[in-house]
């Protein structure tokens, strides 16, 4: 991994710099067939010691591609690789740990990690610090050359012999290829893996033959039953429903709730409930949204089908319903991560976003948000699009006051991921806190029936009263990960947890 000149985070303001982007190598091909016999053959032809390799995470916990490829790379004795996926899911953890112990992987940059891998890294298992980047920042880093991908291994549910592919047809469909499109455009070598080789030319083509070097046919690329598992669920939890109701009240009483507004809600129980409540409010007020953005769920595509949302701008799909909708509805537009949220381009979708509803592991009294480390200091989350969507005109954090015996609202977050200057309103089951910098929102949100308003300090004291003051976490001086802000500056470091 290239040594970067890191600068500390200073501001959410990106400014208007002039950027020179990099370009990938092109291995000119005029042949009639890019299909190779095996993963072993393509690894032998492309991967060398010290390279950077990438994968996408659209298959989520149904992914078979990552472990198939990494098994071959480890067994080939290849060393000192930088692993640069769009994110790491739980199904990848054991293989990554094995690769680290074998010396195959010595650097990682990702949106996040959880489970056994997060625990392994948090306790010093990887020699070099992990670099965590948001989805928009990963796109920026690829375009700048901060992440220089030598080989991208991209699993797809269909492809033809020259590499035209999409995520919409086949057994293991996942819809938008938004994160993988960056790798396809900028990697020096692009390898597609598919279990569904179709007739040429395969259209519509999200990844095009002009970008692809090799196609490998495998038995299965993913488990369709696990691609959307855990990402979307309708909540029946009274606390989550109460939070969702208050989030909806905040939105509908804000100046942004008007015809043509735009929003991003994400996945998870409370977020899906917000979408349902928002639908009712839109119908009652005869309002339609210009677009919905981000990771897309079936409830959002249902709004599109009903005509309550005019366009869905889709960088990833969280469930089969959303993926199926992309194939059938021309108003559901696939977008890459740069179009979605890269701060260094000629206009990202997040720049036009009115309302974003985001979650949090912790929020502190400066409105900083942690979505990366747990109350034990262990890495168990992802930046995702959190920093990116938080640039919206109204950024709402929805979270319970406490989780079990652990406070969510705290004096200082364990890890700053999204800066408090980006956050406008925090919504809990007991009430809301409005960032004092937003005097306009204080004026319009302070007298909503059934929505008590607190200072963030008052919410923190309520949480502390419920669960007490925890024992301070103990860390060593060693940095195990660094969290970048959207512009590539370092907003925080994660230290090794002391045993």
CSV table of C-alpha atoms in Angstrom, one decimal:
chain,number,residue,atom,x,y,z
A,1,UNK,CA,0.0,0.0,0.0
A,2,UNK,CA,1.3,3.4,-0.9
A,3,UNK,CA,2.6,5.6,1.9
A,4,UNK,CA,0.2,8.5,2.2
A,5,UNK,CA,0.8,12.0,3.6
A,6,UNK,CA,-2.0,12.0,6.2
A,7,UNK,CA,-3.4,15.3,7.5
A,8,UNK,CA,-5.6,15.6,10.5
A,9,UNK,CA,-9.3,16.3,10.0
A,10,UNK,CA,-10.2,20.0,10.3
A,11,UNK,CA,-13.6,20.7,8.7
A,12,UNK,CA,-16.6,19.2,6.9
A,13,UNK,CA,-16.1,21.8,4.2
A,14,UNK,CA,-14.5,20.2,1.1
A,15,UNK,CA,-14.0,23.3,-0.9
A,16,UNK,CA,-13.5,23.4,-4.7
A,17,UNK,CA,-10.1,21.9,-5.4
A,18,UNK,CA,-8.9,21.0,-8.9
A,19,UNK,CA,-8.3,17.3,-9.0
A,20,UNK,CA,-6.2,15.2,-11.4
A,21,UNK,CA,-7.4,11.6,-11.5
A,22,UNK,CA,-5.4,8.5,-12.3
A,23,UNK,CA,-6.1,6.0,-15.1
A,24,UNK,CA,-5.7,2.2,-15.1
A,25,UNK,CA,-3.4,0.2,-17.3
A,26,UNK,CA,-5.2,-1.3,-20.4
A,27,UNK,CA,-4.2,-4.7,-21.7
A,28,UNK,CA,-5.4,-4.4,-25.3
A,29,UNK,CA,-7.6,-7.3,-26.4
A,30,UNK,CA,-9.2,-8.0,-29.7
A,31,UNK,CA,-9.9,-11.7,-29.0
A,32,UNK,CA,-13.2,-13.4,-29.1
A,33,UNK,CA,-13.1,-15.0,-25.6
A,34,UNK,CA,-11.8,-13.9,-22.2
A,35,UNK,CA,-13.0,-17.0,-20.4
A,36,UNK,CA,-10.2,-18.9,-18.5
A,37,UNK,CA,-10.4,-22.4,-17.1
A,38,UNK,CA,-10.0,-21.8,-13.4
A,39,UNK,CA,-9.3,-19.3,-10.5
A,40,UNK,CA,-5.9,-20.9,-10.2
A,41,UNK,CA,-5.0,-19.9,-13.8
A,42,UNK,CA,-6.2,-16.3,-13.4
A,43,UNK,CA,-4.4,-15.9,-10.0
A,44,UNK,CA,-1.2,-17.2,-11.6
A,45,UNK,CA,-1.5,-14.8,-14.4
A,46,UNK,CA,-2.3,-11.7,-12.4
A,47,UNK,CA,-1.4,-11.7,-8.7
A,48,UNK,CA,2.1,-11.1,-7.5
A,49,UNK,CA,3.7,-10.3,-4.1
A,50,UNK,CA,3.0,-6.8,-2.8
A,51,UNK,CA,0.0,-6.1,-5.0
A,52,UNK,CA,-3.4,-4.6,-4.0
A,53,UNK,CA,-6.4,-6.8,-4.6
A,54,UNK,CA,-10.1,-5.8,-4.3
A,55,UNK,CA,-13.6,-7.4,-4.0
A,56,UNK,CA,-17.1,-6.0,-3.6
A,57,UNK,CA,-19.5,-6.8,-0.8
A,58,UNK,CA,-22.8,-6.8,-2.7
A,59,UNK,CA,-23.3,-10.5,-1.9
A,60,UNK,CA,-23.0,-9.7,1.8
A,61,UNK,CA,-23.2,-12.9,3.9
A,62,UNK,CA,-24.1,-14.9,0.8
A,63,UNK,CA,-20.7,-14.3,-0.8
A,64,UNK,CA,-18.8,-17.4,-2.1
A,65,UNK,CA,-16.4,-15.5,-4.4
A,66,UNK,CA,-14.1,-14.0,-1.7
A,67,UNK,CA,-13.2,-17.3,0.0
A,68,UNK,CA,-12.8,-19.2,-3.3
A,69,UNK,CA,-10.3,-16.6,-4.6
A,70,UNK,CA,-8.4,-16.1,-1.3
A,71,UNK,CA,-8.0,-19.9,-0.8
A,72,UNK,CA,-6.2,-20.1,-4.1
A,73,UNK,CA,-4.0,-17.0,-3.3
A,74,UNK,CA,-3.0,-18.3,0.1
A,75,UNK,CA,-2.2,-21.8,-1.2
A,76,UNK,CA,-0.1,-20.2,-4.0
A,77,UNK,CA,2.2,-18.7,-1.3
A,78,UNK,CA,1.7,-15.1,-2.4
A,79,UNK,CA,2.7,-12.6,0.3
A,80,UNK,CA,2.4,-9.0,1.4
A,81,UNK,CA,-0.9,-8.1,-0.3
A,82,UNK,CA,-3.1,-5.1,0.5
A,83,UNK,CA,-6.7,-6.1,0.7
A,84,UNK,CA,-9.0,-3.3,-0.5
A,85,UNK,CA,-12.6,-4.5,-0.7
A,86,UNK,CA,-15.6,-2.1,-0.6
A,87,UNK,CA,-16.3,-3.7,2.8
A,88,UNK,CA,-15.8,-6.9,4.7
A,89,UNK,CA,-18.7,-9.1,5.8
A,90,UNK,CA,-18.8,-11.8,8.4
A,91,UNK,CA,-18.5,-14.7,5.9
A,92,UNK,CA,-15.0,-13.4,5.0
A,93,UNK,CA,-13.6,-13.2,8.5
A,94,UNK,CA,-12.0,-16.6,9.0
A,95,UNK,CA,-10.3,-16.5,5.6
A,96,UNK,CA,-8.9,-12.9,6.2
A,97,UNK,CA,-7.5,-14.0,9.6
A,98,UNK,CA,-5.9,-17.0,8.0
A,99,UNK,CA,-4.4,-14.8,5.3
A,100,UNK,CA,-3.0,-12.4,7.8
A,101,UNK,CA,-1.4,-15.2,9.9
A,102,UNK,CA,0.1,-16.6,6.6
A,103,UNK,CA,1.6,-13.3,5.7
A,104,UNK,CA,-0.6,-13.2,2.6
A,105,UNK,CA,-2.3,-10.0,3.7
A,106,UNK,CA,-0.3,-7.3,5.5
A,107,UNK,CA,-2.5,-4.2,4.8
A,108,UNK,CA,-6.3,-3.7,4.7
A,109,UNK,CA,-8.4,-0.8,3.7
A,110,UNK,CA,-12.2,-1.2,4.0
A,111,UNK,CA,-15.4,0.5,4.9
A,112,UNK,CA,-15.6,-1.7,8.0
A,113,UNK,CA,-15.3,-5.1,9.7
A,114,UNK,CA,-17.1,-7.0,12.4
A,115,UNK,CA,-17.1,-10.2,14.4
A,116,UNK,CA,-13.9,-12.3,14.8
A,117,UNK,CA,-11.9,-10.2,12.4
A,118,UNK,CA,-12.8,-7.0,14.2
A,119,UNK,CA,-11.8,-8.6,17.5
A,120,UNK,CA,-8.5,-10.0,15.9
A,121,UNK,CA,-7.5,-6.6,14.6
A,122,UNK,CA,-8.6,-4.7,17.7
A,123,UNK,CA,-6.2,-6.9,19.8
A,124,UNK,CA,-3.2,-6.3,17.5
A,125,UNK,CA,-3.5,-9.2,15.0
A,126,UNK,CA,-2.5,-7.1,12.0
A,127,UNK,CA,0.9,-5.5,11.8
A,128,UNK,CA,-0.1,-2.4,10.0
A,129,UNK,CA,-3.1,-0.2,10.8
A,130,UNK,CA,-6.3,-0.7,8.9
A,131,UNK,CA,-7.6,2.3,6.9
A,132,UNK,CA,-11.4,2.8,7.2
A,133,UNK,CA,-13.0,4.9,4.5
A,134,UNK,CA,-16.6,5.8,3.7
A,135,UNK,CA,-18.1,4.6,0.4
A,136,UNK,CA,-17.7,8.0,-1.1
A,137,UNK,CA,-14.1,8.4,0.2
A,138,UNK,CA,-13.2,5.0,-1.2
A,139,UNK,CA,-14.3,6.2,-4.6
A,140,UNK,CA,-12.2,9.4,-4.1
A,141,UNK,CA,-9.2,7.4,-3.0
A,142,UNK,CA,-9.4,5.1,-6.0
A,143,UNK,CA,-9.8,8.1,-8.4
A,144,UNK,CA,-6.8,9.9,-6.7
A,145,UNK,CA,-4.6,6.8,-6.8
A,146,UNK,CA,-4.5,6.6,-2.9
A,147,UNK,CA,-5.9,3.1,-3.5
A,148,UNK,CA,-4.2,1.6,-6.6
A,149,UNK,CA,-5.9,-1.7,-7.4
A,150,UNK,CA,-3.8,-4.2,-9.3
A,151,UNK,CA,-6.4,-6.9,-9.5
A,152,UNK,CA,-10.1,-6.7,-8.9
A,153,UNK,CA,-12.0,-10.0,-8.4
A,154,UNK,CA,-15.7,-9.2,-9.0
A,155,UNK,CA,-18.4,-11.7,-8.6
A,156,UNK,CA,-21.4,-11.3,-10.8
A,157,UNK,CA,-24.6,-13.3,-11.3
A,158,UNK,CA,-24.2,-13.2,-15.1
A,159,UNK,CA,-21.6,-12.4,-17.7
A,160,UNK,CA,-20.9,-13.1,-21.3
A,161,UNK,CA,-17.5,-14.4,-22.7
A,162,UNK,CA,-16.1,-10.9,-23.1
A,163,UNK,CA,-17.2,-9.6,-19.7
A,164,UNK,CA,-20.4,-7.7,-20.1
A,165,UNK,CA,-22.3,-8.2,-16.8
A,166,UNK,CA,-24.9,-6.9,-14.5
A,167,UNK,CA,-26.4,-7.7,-11.1
A,168,UNK,CA,-30.0,-8.2,-12.1
A,169,UNK,CA,-30.2,-11.7,-13.7
A,170,UNK,CA,-29.2,-15.1,-12.5
A,171,UNK,CA,-29.5,-17.2,-9.4
A,172,UNK,CA,-27.6,-14.9,-6.9
A,173,UNK,CA,-28.9,-11.5,-8.0
A,174,UNK,CA,-28.2,-8.5,-5.8
A,175,UNK,CA,-29.3,-5.6,-8.1
A,176,UNK,CA,-27.0,-2.6,-8.2
A,177,UNK,CA,-23.3,-3.1,-8.8
A,178,UNK,CA,-22.6,0.4,-7.5
A,179,UNK,CA,-19.5,-0.3,-5.4
A,180,UNK,CA,-18.0,-2.8,-7.8
A,181,UNK,CA,-18.2,-0.3,-10.7
A,182,UNK,CA,-15.3,1.8,-9.2
A,183,UNK,CA,-13.1,-1.3,-9.2
A,184,UNK,CA,-14.1,-2.2,-12.8
A,185,UNK,CA,-13.3,1.3,-14.0
A,186,UNK,CA,-9.9,1.8,-12.2
A,187,UNK,CA,-8.3,-1.6,-11.6
A,188,UNK,CA,-5.3,-2.6,-13.8
A,189,UNK,CA,-6.7,-6.1,-14.1
A,190,UNK,CA,-10.4,-6.9,-13.8
A,191,UNK,CA,-11.5,-10.5,-13.3
A,192,UNK,CA,-15.2,-11.4,-13.3
A,193,UNK,CA,-16.4,-14.6,-11.6
A,194,UNK,CA,-19.8,-15.9,-12.5
A,195,UNK,CA,-21.9,-19.1,-12.3
A,196,UNK,CA,-24.1,-17.9,-15.3
A,197,UNK,CA,-22.2,-17.5,-18.6
A,198,UNK,CA,-24.7,-16.1,-21.1
A,199,UNK,CA,-24.8,-15.4,-24.8
A,200,UNK,CA,-22.9,-12.4,-26.1
A,201,UNK,CA,-23.6,-9.5,-26.1
A,202,UNK,CA,-25.1,-9.4,-22.6
A,203,UNK,CA,-27.2,-6.3,-22.0
A,204,UNK,CA,-27.9,-4.2,-20.0
A,205,UNK,CA,-24.2,-4.1,-19.1
A,206,UNK,CA,-23.3,-2.4,-15.8
A,207,UNK,CA,-19.7,-3.7,-16.2
A,208,UNK,CA,-18.6,-3.6,-19.8
A,209,UNK,CA,-16.2,-5.7,-21.9
A,210,UNK,CA,-14.0,-2.6,-22.4
A,211,UNK,CA,-13.1,-2.9,-18.7
A,212,UNK,CA,-12.7,-6.7,-18.2
A,213,UNK,CA,-9.5,-8.8,-18.7
A,214,UNK,CA,-10.7,-12.3,-17.6
A,215,UNK,CA,-13.9,-14.2,-17.0
A,216,UNK,CA,-14.0,-17.3,-14.8
A,217,UNK,CA,-16.9,-19.6,-14.6
A,218,UNK,CA,-17.4,-21.1,-11.2
A,219,UNK,CA,-20.1,-23.5,-9.7
A,220,UNK,CA,-21.7,-20.8,-7.5
A,221,UNK,CA,-21.0,-17.2,-6.8
A,222,UNK,CA,-23.3,-16.8,-3.8
A,223,UNK,CA,-26.2,-18.0,-1.7
A,224,UNK,CA,-29.3,-16.0,-2.7
A,225,UNK,CA,-31.0,-16.7,0.6
A,226,UNK,CA,-28.2,-14.9,2.5
A,227,UNK,CA,-27.6,-12.0,0.2
A,228,UNK,CA,-30.3,-9.9,1.9
A,229,UNK,CA,-30.4,-11.7,5.2
A,230,UNK,CA,-30.1,-9.6,8.3
A,231,UNK,CA,-30.2,-6.3,6.3
A,232,UNK,CA,-33.9,-5.7,6.3
A,233,UNK,CA,-36.5,-6.5,8.8
A,234,UNK,CA,-39.8,-4.8,9.9
A,235,UNK,CA,-39.7,-4.0,13.6
A,236,UNK,CA,-42.3,-4.8,16.1
A,237,UNK,CA,-40.2,-3.4,19.0
A,238,UNK,CA,-42.2,-0.6,20.7
A,239,UNK,CA,-39.0,1.4,21.4
A,240,UNK,CA,-37.9,1.3,17.7
A,241,UNK,CA,-41.5,2.2,16.6
A,242,UNK,CA,-41.6,5.2,19.0
A,243,UNK,CA,-38.2,6.4,17.7
A,244,UNK,CA,-39.4,6.0,14.1
A,245,UNK,CA,-42.6,8.0,14.9
A,246,UNK,CA,-40.5,10.9,16.3
A,247,UNK,CA,-38.1,10.8,13.4
A,248,UNK,CA,-41.1,11.1,11.1
A,249,UNK,CA,-42.5,14.0,13.1
A,250,UNK,CA,-39.1,15.8,12.9
A,251,UNK,CA,-39.1,15.4,9.1
A,252,UNK,CA,-42.6,16.4,8.5
A,253,UNK,CA,-42.3,19.5,10.7
A,254,UNK,CA,-39.0,20.6,9.1
A,255,UNK,CA,-38.8,23.1,6.2
A,256,UNK,CA,-37.5,20.3,4.0
A,257,UNK,CA,-40.8,18.3,3.9
A,258,UNK,CA,-42.3,19.7,0.7
A,259,UNK,CA,-43.0,18.5,-2.8
A,260,UNK,CA,-39.8,17.4,-4.5
A,261,UNK,CA,-37.8,16.7,-1.3
A,262,UNK,CA,-35.2,13.9,-1.3
A,263,UNK,CA,-34.2,11.4,1.4
A,264,UNK,CA,-32.0,8.5,2.4
A,265,UNK,CA,-33.3,6.1,5.2
A,266,UNK,CA,-31.0,3.1,5.1
A,267,UNK,CA,-31.9,-0.4,6.4
A,268,UNK,CA,-32.7,-1.7,9.9
A,269,UNK,CA,-35.9,-1.9,11.8
A,270,UNK,CA,-36.4,1.7,12.8
A,271,UNK,CA,-35.3,3.0,9.3
A,272,UNK,CA,-37.9,0.8,7.6
A,273,UNK,CA,-40.6,1.9,10.0
A,274,UNK,CA,-39.7,5.5,9.2
A,275,UNK,CA,-40.2,4.7,5.5
A,276,UNK,CA,-43.7,3.4,6.3
A,277,UNK,CA,-44.6,6.5,8.4
A,278,UNK,CA,-43.2,8.8,5.8
A,279,UNK,CA,-45.3,7.2,3.2
A,280,UNK,CA,-48.5,7.9,5.2
A,281,UNK,CA,-47.4,11.6,5.7
A,282,UNK,CA,-46.6,12.0,2.0
A,283,UNK,CA,-50.0,10.7,1.0
A,284,UNK,CA,-51.8,12.9,3.5
A,285,UNK,CA,-49.9,16.0,2.4
A,286,UNK,CA,-50.0,15.2,-1.3
A,287,UNK,CA,-46.2,15.3,-1.5
A,288,UNK,CA,-43.9,13.3,-3.8
A,289,UNK,CA,-40.2,13.0,-3.4
A,290,UNK,CA,-37.8,13.8,-6.2
A,291,UNK,CA,-35.5,10.9,-5.3
A,292,UNK,CA,-34.6,8.4,-2.7
A,293,UNK,CA,-30.9,7.6,-2.3
A,294,UNK,CA,-28.3,5.1,-1.0
A,295,UNK,CA,-28.8,1.5,0.0
A,296,UNK,CA,-32.3,0.6,-1.2
A,297,UNK,CA,-34.9,-1.6,0.3
A,298,UNK,CA,-38.2,-3.0,-1.0
A,299,UNK,CA,-40.3,-0.4,1.0
A,300,UNK,CA,-38.4,2.3,-0.9
A,301,UNK,CA,-39.0,0.7,-4.3
A,302,UNK,CA,-42.7,0.3,-3.3
A,303,UNK,CA,-42.8,4.1,-2.9
A,304,UNK,CA,-41.4,4.4,-6.4
A,305,UNK,CA,-44.0,1.9,-7.7
A,306,UNK,CA,-46.8,4.0,-6.1
A,307,UNK,CA,-45.5,7.2,-7.6
A,308,UNK,CA,-44.6,8.7,-4.2
A,309,UNK,CA,-40.9,8.8,-5.3
A,310,UNK,CA,-40.0,9.9,-8.8
A,311,UNK,CA,-36.5,8.3,-9.0
A,312,UNK,CA,-34.5,5.8,-6.9
A,313,UNK,CA,-30.8,6.4,-7.2
A,314,UNK,CA,-29.4,3.0,-6.3
A,315,UNK,CA,-25.8,2.3,-5.2
A,316,UNK,CA,-26.7,-1.0,-3.5
A,317,UNK,CA,-29.8,-3.1,-2.8
A,318,UNK,CA,-30.4,-4.6,0.7
A,319,UNK,CA,-33.1,-7.2,-0.3
A,320,UNK,CA,-34.4,-9.2,-3.2
A,321,UNK,CA,-37.4,-6.9,-3.6
A,322,UNK,CA,-35.2,-3.9,-4.3
A,323,UNK,CA,-33.0,-6.0,-6.6
A,324,UNK,CA,-36.0,-7.3,-8.6
A,325,UNK,CA,-37.3,-3.7,-8.9
A,326,UNK,CA,-34.1,-2.5,-10.6
A,327,UNK,CA,-34.7,-5.0,-13.4
A,328,UNK,CA,-38.3,-4.0,-14.0
A,329,UNK,CA,-38.4,-0.2,-13.2
A,330,UNK,CA,-36.5,2.2,-15.5
A,331,UNK,CA,-36.8,4.9,-12.8
A,332,UNK,CA,-34.5,3.0,-10.5
A,333,UNK,CA,-31.1,4.2,-11.6
A,334,UNK,CA,-27.9,2.2,-10.8
A,335,UNK,CA,-25.2,4.6,-9.7
A,336,UNK,CA,-21.6,4.0,-8.8
A,337,UNK,CA,-20.0,5.1,-5.5
A,338,UNK,CA,-18.5,8.2,-7.1
A,339,UNK,CA,-21.8,9.5,-8.3
A,340,UNK,CA,-23.3,8.6,-5.0
A,341,UNK,CA,-20.9,10.3,-2.6
A,342,UNK,CA,-17.4,11.1,-3.8
A,343,UNK,CA,-16.6,14.6,-2.4
A,344,UNK,CA,-14.0,15.3,-5.2
A,345,UNK,CA,-16.1,15.2,-8.3
A,346,UNK,CA,-18.3,17.5,-10.3
A,347,UNK,CA,-21.4,16.8,-8.2
A,348,UNK,CA,-22.4,13.9,-6.0
A,349,UNK,CA,-25.9,12.8,-5.2
A,350,UNK,CA,-25.4,13.4,-1.5
A,351,UNK,CA,-24.8,17.1,-2.3
A,352,UNK,CA,-28.5,17.3,-3.3
A,353,UNK,CA,-29.8,15.3,-0.4
A,354,UNK,CA,-32.4,17.0,1.8
A,355,UNK,CA,-33.0,14.5,4.6
A,356,UNK,CA,-30.8,11.6,5.9
A,357,UNK,CA,-31.8,9.2,8.7
A,358,UNK,CA,-28.7,7.4,10.1
A,359,UNK,CA,-28.0,5.1,13.1
A,360,UNK,CA,-25.3,5.2,15.7
A,361,UNK,CA,-23.5,3.0,18.3
A,362,UNK,CA,-22.6,6.2,20.3
A,363,UNK,CA,-23.4,9.9,20.1
A,364,UNK,CA,-21.5,12.3,22.4
A,365,UNK,CA,-22.4,15.8,23.8
A,366,UNK,CA,-20.6,17.4,20.8
A,367,UNK,CA,-22.9,15.4,18.5
A,368,UNK,CA,-20.0,13.3,17.2
A,369,UNK,CA,-21.1,9.9,16.1
A,370,UNK,CA,-19.4,6.5,16.4
A,371,UNK,CA,-20.5,3.7,14.1
A,372,UNK,CA,-17.2,1.8,14.3
A,373,UNK,CA,-16.3,0.5,17.8
A,374,UNK,CA,-18.4,-1.0,20.5
A,375,UNK,CA,-18.5,0.0,24.2
A,376,UNK,CA,-15.6,-2.5,24.7
A,377,UNK,CA,-13.4,-0.6,22.2
A,378,UNK,CA,-13.5,-3.5,19.7
A,379,UNK,CA,-14.1,-2.8,16.0
A,380,UNK,CA,-17.6,-4.0,15.1
A,381,UNK,CA,-19.0,-1.7,12.5
A,382,UNK,CA,-18.5,0.2,9.3
A,383,UNK,CA,-18.3,3.8,8.1
A,384,UNK,CA,-20.4,2.9,5.1
A,385,UNK,CA,-22.2,5.9,3.7
A,386,UNK,CA,-22.6,7.5,7.2
A,387,UNK,CA,-20.2,10.4,6.7
A,388,UNK,CA,-21.4,10.9,3.1
A,389,UNK,CA,-25.1,11.1,3.8
A,390,UNK,CA,-24.5,13.3,6.9
A,391,UNK,CA,-23.8,16.2,4.5
A,392,UNK,CA,-27.6,16.4,3.9
A,393,UNK,CA,-29.5,19.5,4.8
A,394,UNK,CA,-31.2,17.7,7.7
A,395,UNK,CA,-29.2,14.8,9.2
A,396,UNK,CA,-31.1,12.8,11.8
A,397,UNK,CA,-29.5,10.2,14.1
A,398,UNK,CA,-32.0,7.7,15.4
A,399,UNK,CA,-30.8,5.6,18.4
A,400,UNK,CA,-32.1,4.4,21.7
A,401,UNK,CA,-31.0,6.2,24.8
A,402,UNK,CA,-29.4,3.0,26.1
A,403,UNK,CA,-28.8,-0.5,24.8
A,404,UNK,CA,-29.2,-3.0,27.7
A,405,UNK,CA,-26.8,-1.6,30.3
A,406,UNK,CA,-24.8,0.5,27.8
A,407,UNK,CA,-25.4,4.2,27.2
A,408,UNK,CA,-25.7,5.4,23.6
A,409,UNK,CA,-25.5,9.1,24.5
A,410,UNK,CA,-22.1,9.6,26.1
A,411,UNK,CA,-19.8,12.4,27.1
A,412,UNK,CA,-17.2,11.4,24.5
A,413,UNK,CA,-17.6,8.7,21.8
A,414,UNK,CA,-15.0,5.9,21.7
A,415,UNK,CA,-14.2,6.6,18.0
A,416,UNK,CA,-15.2,9.7,16.1
A,417,UNK,CA,-16.5,8.7,12.7
A,418,UNK,CA,-19.0,11.3,11.7
A,419,UNK,CA,-18.2,14.8,13.1
A,420,UNK,CA,-20.8,16.6,15.1
A,421,UNK,CA,-20.9,19.6,12.7
A,422,UNK,CA,-22.7,17.2,10.3
A,423,UNK,CA,-25.4,16.2,12.7
A,424,UNK,CA,-28.6,18.2,13.1
A,425,UNK,CA,-31.0,16.2,15.3
A,426,UNK,CA,-30.6,13.2,17.6
A,427,UNK,CA,-33.8,11.2,18.1
A,428,UNK,CA,-34.3,8.8,21.0
A,429,UNK,CA,-37.3,7.1,22.5
A,430,UNK,CA,-37.5,9.8,25.3
A,431,UNK,CA,-37.2,12.8,23.0
A,432,UNK,CA,-34.9,14.7,20.7
A,433,UNK,CA,-31.8,17.0,20.9
A,434,UNK,CA,-31.2,19.6,18.3
A,435,UNK,CA,-27.7,20.8,17.5
A,436,UNK,CA,-27.6,24.3,19.0
A,437,UNK,CA,-25.9,25.5,15.8
A,438,UNK,CA,-29.2,24.9,14.0
A,439,UNK,CA,-31.2,27.8,15.4
A,440,UNK,CA,-33.6,27.5,12.5
A,441,UNK,CA,-34.5,23.9,13.4
A,442,UNK,CA,-34.8,24.8,17.1
A,443,UNK,CA,-37.5,27.3,16.1
A,444,UNK,CA,-39.5,24.9,14.0
A,445,UNK,CA,-39.1,21.6,16.0
A,446,UNK,CA,-39.4,22.8,19.6
A,447,UNK,CA,-43.2,22.6,19.8
A,448,UNK,CA,-44.1,19.3,18.1
A,449,UNK,CA,-46.9,17.5,20.1
A,450,UNK,CA,-45.5,14.4,21.7
A,451,UNK,CA,-41.9,15.1,20.9
A,452,UNK,CA,-40.0,16.4,24.0
A,453,UNK,CA,-36.9,18.5,23.3
A,454,UNK,CA,-33.8,18.1,25.5
A,455,UNK,CA,-30.3,19.4,25.3
A,456,UNK,CA,-27.8,16.7,24.2
A,457,UNK,CA,-26.2,17.1,27.7
A,458,UNK,CA,-29.6,16.3,29.3
A,459,UNK,CA,-30.0,13.2,27.2
A,460,UNK,CA,-26.5,12.1,28.2
A,461,UNK,CA,-27.3,12.6,31.9
A,462,UNK,CA,-30.6,10.6,31.5
A,463,UNK,CA,-28.6,7.7,29.9
A,464,UNK,CA,-26.0,7.8,32.7
A,465,UNK,CA,-28.8,7.8,35.3
A,466,UNK,CA,-30.2,4.6,33.8
A,467,UNK,CA,-27.0,2.6,33.5
A,468,UNK,CA,-24.4,4.4,35.6
A,469,UNK,CA,-20.8,5.4,34.7
A,470,UNK,CA,-18.8,2.7,33.0
A,471,UNK,CA,-15.2,1.8,33.8
A,472,UNK,CA,-12.9,3.6,31.4
A,473,UNK,CA,-11.6,1.5,28.5
A,474,UNK,CA,-7.9,0.6,28.5
A,475,UNK,CA,-5.9,0.7,25.4
A,476,UNK,CA,-2.2,0.4,24.5
A,477,UNK,CA,-0.4,3.1,22.6
A,478,UNK,CA,-0.4,1.1,19.4
A,479,UNK,CA,-2.7,2.2,16.6
A,480,UNK,CA,-4.6,-0.7,15.0
A,481,UNK,CA,-6.8,1.4,12.6
A,482,UNK,CA,-7.2,4.9,11.3
A,483,UNK,CA,-10.6,6.4,10.3
A,484,UNK,CA,-10.5,8.8,7.4
A,485,UNK,CA,-13.0,11.6,6.8
A,486,UNK,CA,-14.4,12.0,3.3
A,487,UNK,CA,-11.6,14.2,2.2
A,488,UNK,CA,-8.9,11.7,3.2
A,489,UNK,CA,-7.9,13.4,6.4
A,490,UNK,CA,-7.6,11.4,9.6
A,491,UNK,CA,-10.6,12.1,11.9
A,492,UNK,CA,-9.6,9.5,14.6
A,493,UNK,CA,-7.4,6.6,15.4
A,494,UNK,CA,-8.4,3.3,17.0
A,495,UNK,CA,-5.9,1.9,19.6
A,496,UNK,CA,-5.2,-1.7,20.4
A,497,UNK,CA,-7.5,-3.0,23.2
A,498,UNK,CA,-5.5,-3.9,26.3
A,499,UNK,CA,-6.1,-7.5,27.3
